[in-house]
Tab-separated table of C-alpha atoms and ligand atoms in Angstrom:
chain	number	residue	atom	x	y	z
A	1	ILE	CA	-0.023	-0.193	0.020
A	2	HIS	CA	2.962	2.369	1.294
A	3	MET	CA	4.693	1.445	-2.319
A	4	GLU	CA	1.402	2.446	-4.305
A	5	GLY	CA	0.973	5.300	-2.676
A	6	SER	CA	4.167	7.201	-3.433
A	7	LYS	CA	4.104	5.996	-6.671
A	8	LYS	CA	0.705	8.136	-7.007
A	9	CYS	CA	2.458	11.042	-6.557
A	10	ASP	CA	4.787	10.843	-8.985
A	11	SER	CA	2.587	10.129	-11.919
A	12	ARG	CA	0.384	12.758	-13.649
A	13	GLY	CA	-1.999	13.042	-16.229
A	14	ALA	CA	-1.807	12.460	-20.198
A	15	LEU	CA	-1.887	15.755	-22.593
A	16	ILE	CA	-4.143	13.802	-25.393
A	17	VAL	CA	-4.702	16.283	-28.035
A	18	LEU	CA	-6.857	15.790	-31.305
A	19	GLU	CA	-6.662	17.730	-34.514
A	20	GLY	CA	-8.111	17.824	-37.922
A	21	LEU	CA	-10.118	19.239	-40.546
A	22	ASP	CA	-13.003	21.208	-39.659
A	23	ARG	CA	-15.825	18.128	-39.852
A	24	CYS	CA	-13.335	15.434	-39.106
A	25	GLY	CA	-15.449	14.192	-36.271
A	26	LYS	CA	-12.789	15.730	-33.455
A	27	THR	CA	-15.533	16.917	-31.175
A	28	SER	CA	-18.271	13.904	-31.186
A	29	GLN	CA	-14.835	11.612	-30.701
A	30	CYS	CA	-13.321	13.571	-27.758
A	31	SER	CA	-16.789	13.448	-25.744
A	32	ARG	CA	-17.070	9.790	-26.514
A	33	LEU	CA	-13.691	9.096	-25.079
A	34	LEU	CA	-14.286	11.534	-22.362
A	35	SER	CA	-17.139	9.387	-21.327
A	36	SER	CA	-15.195	5.803	-21.717
A	37	LEU	CA	-12.400	7.042	-19.773
A	38	GLU	CA	-14.374	8.273	-16.859
A	39	LYS	CA	-16.222	4.949	-16.985
A	40	SER	CA	-13.332	3.177	-16.168
A	41	GLY	CA	-12.165	5.238	-13.208
A	42	HIS	CA	-9.606	7.780	-14.698
A	43	ALA	CA	-9.493	11.357	-13.537
A	44	VAL	CA	-10.131	13.247	-17.089
A	45	GLU	CA	-11.207	16.636	-18.510
A	46	SER	CA	-12.102	17.467	-22.039
A	47	TRP	CA	-10.761	20.676	-23.098
A	48	ARG	CA	-11.146	22.525	-26.480
A	49	PHE	CA	-9.239	25.570	-28.042
A	50	PRO	CA	-10.256	28.377	-28.831
A	51	ASP	CA	-11.976	28.569	-25.530
A	52	ARG	CA	-14.697	30.925	-26.363
A	53	ASN	CA	-15.174	31.603	-22.560
A	54	THR	CA	-12.747	34.082	-21.927
A	55	GLY	CA	-12.336	37.629	-23.287
A	56	VAL	CA	-9.931	36.422	-25.503
A	57	GLY	CA	-11.911	34.021	-26.663
A	58	GLN	CA	-15.211	36.198	-27.332
A	59	MET	CA	-13.068	38.236	-29.687
A	60	ILE	CA	-11.816	34.944	-31.548
A	61	SER	CA	-15.550	33.973	-31.638
A	62	SER	CA	-16.689	37.003	-32.897
A	63	TYR	CA	-13.917	37.117	-35.792
A	64	LEU	CA	-14.832	33.482	-36.677
A	65	ALA	CA	-18.238	34.561	-36.912
A	66	ASN	CA	-17.077	37.498	-39.321
A	67	ASP	CA	-18.877	39.850	-36.991
A	68	SER	CA	-15.361	41.251	-36.770
A	69	HIS	CA	-12.394	41.798	-39.041
A	70	LEU	CA	-8.833	41.387	-37.461
A	71	ASP	CA	-4.897	41.441	-39.111
A	72	ASP	CA	-3.996	37.861	-39.649
A	73	ARG	CA	-0.981	38.193	-37.241
A	74	ALA	CA	-3.395	39.741	-34.832
A	75	ILE	CA	-5.557	37.035	-34.892
A	76	HIS	CA	-2.850	34.629	-34.847
A	77	LEU	CA	-1.394	35.790	-31.449
A	78	LEU	CA	-4.919	35.792	-29.845
A	79	PHE	CA	-5.494	32.378	-30.625
A	80	SER	CA	-2.017	31.645	-29.305
A	81	ALA	CA	-3.109	33.866	-26.161
A	82	ASN	CA	-5.954	31.961	-25.735
A	83	ARG	CA	-3.671	29.015	-25.182
A	84	TRP	CA	-1.405	30.865	-23.131
A	85	GLU	CA	-4.186	31.945	-20.499
A	86	LYS	CA	-4.570	28.418	-19.663
A	87	ARG	CA	-1.431	27.099	-19.629
A	88	SER	CA	-0.766	27.181	-15.725
A	89	LEU	CA	-4.472	25.531	-14.930
A	90	MET	CA	-3.488	23.237	-17.462
A	91	GLU	CA	-0.197	22.059	-15.891
A	92	SER	CA	-1.933	21.865	-12.069
A	93	LYS	CA	-4.639	19.927	-13.512
A	94	LEU	CA	-1.609	16.897	-15.195
A	95	ARG	CA	0.552	17.398	-11.980
A	96	SER	CA	-2.523	16.397	-9.886
A	97	GLY	CA	-3.271	13.138	-11.937
A	98	THR	CA	-5.825	14.243	-14.402
A	99	THR	CA	-5.873	13.515	-18.010
A	100	LEU	CA	-6.715	16.096	-20.277
A	101	ILE	CA	-8.242	15.923	-23.740
A	102	VAL	CA	-7.920	18.558	-25.659
A	103	ASP	CA	-9.626	19.481	-28.729
A	104	ARG	CA	-7.386	21.611	-31.313
A	105	TYR	CA	-4.130	22.789	-29.819
A	106	SER	CA	-0.873	24.779	-31.386
A	107	PHE	CA	-1.085	22.326	-34.303
A	108	SER	CA	-4.135	23.888	-35.534
A	109	GLY	CA	-2.633	27.719	-34.861
A	110	VAL	CA	0.216	26.772	-37.267
A	111	ALA	CA	-1.786	24.736	-39.379
A	112	PHE	CA	-4.787	27.453	-40.261
A	113	SER	CA	-2.426	30.598	-39.710
A	114	SER	CA	-0.093	29.035	-42.290
A	115	ALA	CA	-3.040	28.392	-44.771
A	116	LYS	CA	-3.609	32.196	-45.395
A	117	GLY	CA	0.231	32.426	-46.101
A	118	LEU	CA	1.869	33.225	-42.905
A	119	ASP	CA	5.062	31.810	-42.584
A	120	MET	CA	5.272	28.343	-40.739
A	121	GLU	CA	7.983	29.670	-38.179
A	122	TRP	CA	6.762	32.547	-37.722
A	123	CYS	CA	3.354	30.965	-36.744
A	124	LYS	CA	5.356	28.762	-34.294
A	125	ALA	CA	7.034	31.192	-32.294
A	126	PRO	CA	4.290	32.335	-29.611
A	127	GLU	CA	3.579	28.644	-28.848
A	128	ILE	CA	7.028	28.128	-27.385
A	129	GLY	CA	6.856	27.080	-24.067
A	130	LEU	CA	3.494	26.192	-23.933
A	131	LEU	CA	3.025	22.423	-22.862
A	132	ALA	CA	4.068	19.742	-25.011
A	133	PRO	CA	1.236	17.445	-25.646
A	134	ASP	CA	1.939	13.455	-24.961
A	135	LEU	CA	0.015	12.585	-27.694
A	136	VAL	CA	-0.967	13.911	-31.155
A	137	VAL	CA	-4.082	12.233	-32.899
A	138	TYR	CA	-4.648	13.501	-36.325
A	139	LEU	CA	-7.927	12.312	-37.465
A	140	GLU	CA	-7.728	12.386	-41.346
A	141	ILE	CA	-10.265	12.991	-43.805
A	142	SER	CA	-9.875	14.138	-47.380
A	143	PRO	CA	-11.358	18.180	-47.528
A	144	GLU	CA	-13.907	16.992	-50.286
A	145	GLN	CA	-14.985	14.295	-47.961
A	146	ALA	CA	-15.228	16.560	-44.752
A	147	ALA	CA	-17.479	19.079	-47.308
A	148	GLU	CA	-19.916	16.246	-48.084
A	149	ARG	CA	-20.575	15.642	-44.287
A	150	GLY	CA	-21.900	18.973	-44.501
A	151	GLY	CA	-22.984	20.930	-41.517
A	152	TYR	CA	-20.292	23.279	-42.078
A	153	GLY	CA	-21.504	25.906	-39.514
A	154	GLY	CA	-20.770	29.043	-41.728
A	155	GLU	CA	-17.744	30.120	-39.963
A	156	ARG	CA	-14.735	31.914	-41.319
A	157	TYR	CA	-12.581	28.992	-41.945
A	158	GLU	CA	-15.534	26.299	-43.194
A	159	LYS	CA	-14.913	26.591	-46.697
A	160	LEU	CA	-13.485	24.030	-48.938
A	161	GLU	CA	-10.520	25.748	-50.522
A	162	PHE	CA	-9.365	27.003	-47.388
A	163	GLN	CA	-9.730	23.675	-45.845
A	164	LYS	CA	-7.633	21.848	-48.724
A	165	ARG	CA	-4.806	24.526	-47.656
A	166	VAL	CA	-5.141	23.838	-44.174
A	167	ALA	CA	-5.053	20.091	-44.902
A	168	GLU	CA	-1.196	20.917	-46.671
A	169	SER	CA	-0.376	22.661	-43.832
A	170	TYR	CA	-1.125	20.058	-41.272
A	171	LYS	CA	0.886	17.799	-43.602
A	172	THR	CA	4.065	19.756	-43.605
A	173	LEU	CA	3.655	20.216	-39.801
A	174	ARG	CA	3.103	16.505	-38.610
A	175	ASP	CA	5.750	14.061	-37.504
A	176	ALA	CA	6.426	10.647	-36.934
A	177	THR	CA	5.054	10.866	-33.384
A	178	TRP	CA	1.759	11.851	-34.816
A	179	LYS	CA	-0.848	8.828	-34.146
A	180	ILE	CA	-3.327	9.042	-37.561
A	181	ILE	CA	-6.918	7.797	-37.921
A	182	ASP	CA	-8.554	7.136	-40.633
A	183	ALA	CA	-11.441	9.384	-39.813
A	184	THR	CA	-14.001	7.906	-42.716
A	185	LEU	CA	-14.211	4.632	-40.832
A	186	PRO	CA	-17.300	4.108	-38.824
A	187	ILE	CA	-17.556	6.357	-35.609
A	188	GLU	CA	-17.376	3.194	-33.201
A	189	ASP	CA	-13.993	1.787	-35.211
A	190	VAL	CA	-12.597	5.514	-34.942
A	191	GLU	CA	-13.829	5.651	-31.088
A	192	LYS	CA	-11.921	1.894	-30.183
A	193	GLN	CA	-8.618	2.903	-31.915
A	194	LEU	CA	-8.421	6.349	-30.354
A	195	ARG	CA	-9.309	4.601	-27.146
A	196	GLU	CA	-6.474	1.804	-27.598
A	197	ILE	CA	-3.582	4.918	-28.706
A	198	VAL	CA	-4.620	7.060	-25.651
A	199	MET	CA	-4.729	4.337	-22.524
A	200	GLU	CA	-1.098	3.309	-23.876
A	201	SER	CA	0.147	7.223	-23.310
A	202	VAL	CA	-1.956	7.489	-19.925
A	203	LEU	CA	-0.093	4.710	-18.937
A	204	THR	CA	2.721	6.026	-19.652
A	205	CYS	CA	2.299	9.334	-18.008
A	206	GLY	CA	1.260	7.870	-15.097
A	207	GLU	CA	4.585	5.692	-14.687
A	208	GLY	CA	6.088	9.441	-14.562
A	209	LYS	CA	7.218	10.548	-17.931
A	210	PRO	CA	8.282	14.295	-17.313
A	211	LEU	CA	6.280	17.049	-18.505
A	212	SER	CA	7.843	18.786	-21.723
A	213	GLU	CA	7.117	22.006	-23.725
A	214	LEU	CA	6.618	23.225	-27.445
A	215	TRP	CA	8.101	22.625	-29.778
A	216	PRO	CA	10.218	19.606	-29.132
B	301	LIG	P1	-13.617	24.573	-33.433
B	301	LIG	O1	-14.306	25.348	-32.438
B	301	LIG	O2	-12.908	23.599	-33.233
B	301	LIG	O3	-14.655	24.763	-34.658
B	301	LIG	O4	-12.311	25.803	-33.987
B	301	LIG	C1	-12.974	27.159	-34.646
B	301	LIG	C2	-12.311	27.369	-35.936
B	301	LIG	O5	-11.048	27.768	-35.632
B	301	LIG	C3	-12.010	26.613	-36.780
B	301	LIG	O6	-12.201	26.679	-37.976
B	301	LIG	C4	-10.642	25.830	-36.287
B	301	LIG	C5	-10.209	27.107	-35.968
B	301	LIG	N1	-8.722	27.429	-35.118
B	301	LIG	C6	-8.769	26.740	-34.049
B	301	LIG	N2	-7.546	27.017	-33.152
B	301	LIG	C7	-7.198	28.144	-34.154
B	301	LIG	C8	-5.661	28.663	-34.030
B	301	LIG	O7	-4.961	28.805	-33.203
B	301	LIG	N3	-5.434	29.578	-34.873
B	301	LIG	C9	-6.371	29.839	-36.269
B	301	LIG	N4	-5.850	30.511	-37.205
B	301	LIG	N5	-7.652	28.869	-36.584
B	301	LIG	C10	-7.762	28.351	-35.406
B	302	LIG	NA1	-15.665	24.519	-36.821
B	303	LIG	NA1	-14.686	21.145	-33.897
């Protein structure tokens, strides 16, 4: 009992990030994953970026709804600030043993802004020092198939031509550590694959893997 107790102190939650094009199914997979982990007794929370509940988040939301115009670099920095304002809470949650499932993170920041033509290295700079995910899962779908799913909500980026450029940016950005899941598979199959990949990462972090920062 004593051994187990001391082991628990070193263990932390995993930072799990889901990325993909709009309409790839990320958001429903995040909630399925959340309830599945909760059911098996894990301390887990589901987060998303942009977090529209903060002051910065409201500016982002109004930009996405085309209710306001902002310079490409200015909005890029707001998305980044929105992640920075949650950084210390993120760290304390992870250190206290809570796993975080995060719907979009710095990779969206770089993929969406570089799709507008901004330099990728410039886009990466403001993300330096944010917590590095333990796992990035990319839900892969072609822009055409995503568009066919319908239900683009009419927000600023939800247009086929733009999503094609975002897909190219993600290709440049991703590395060998990313796990790719075919997002066109039946929803239950995606869920099963995702859970398996995530459980591996949760176990590794439970064994005391140190936290690190972007960009690795
Ligand atoms: P969502 O709430 O996941 O649908 O995201 C809203 C939109 O904002 C979506 O088209 C993806 C885009 N987005 C998410 N994060 C960032 C970011 O950091 N920078 C930029 N430019 N766009 C982002
Ligand atoms: Na969206
Ligand atoms: Na989404």
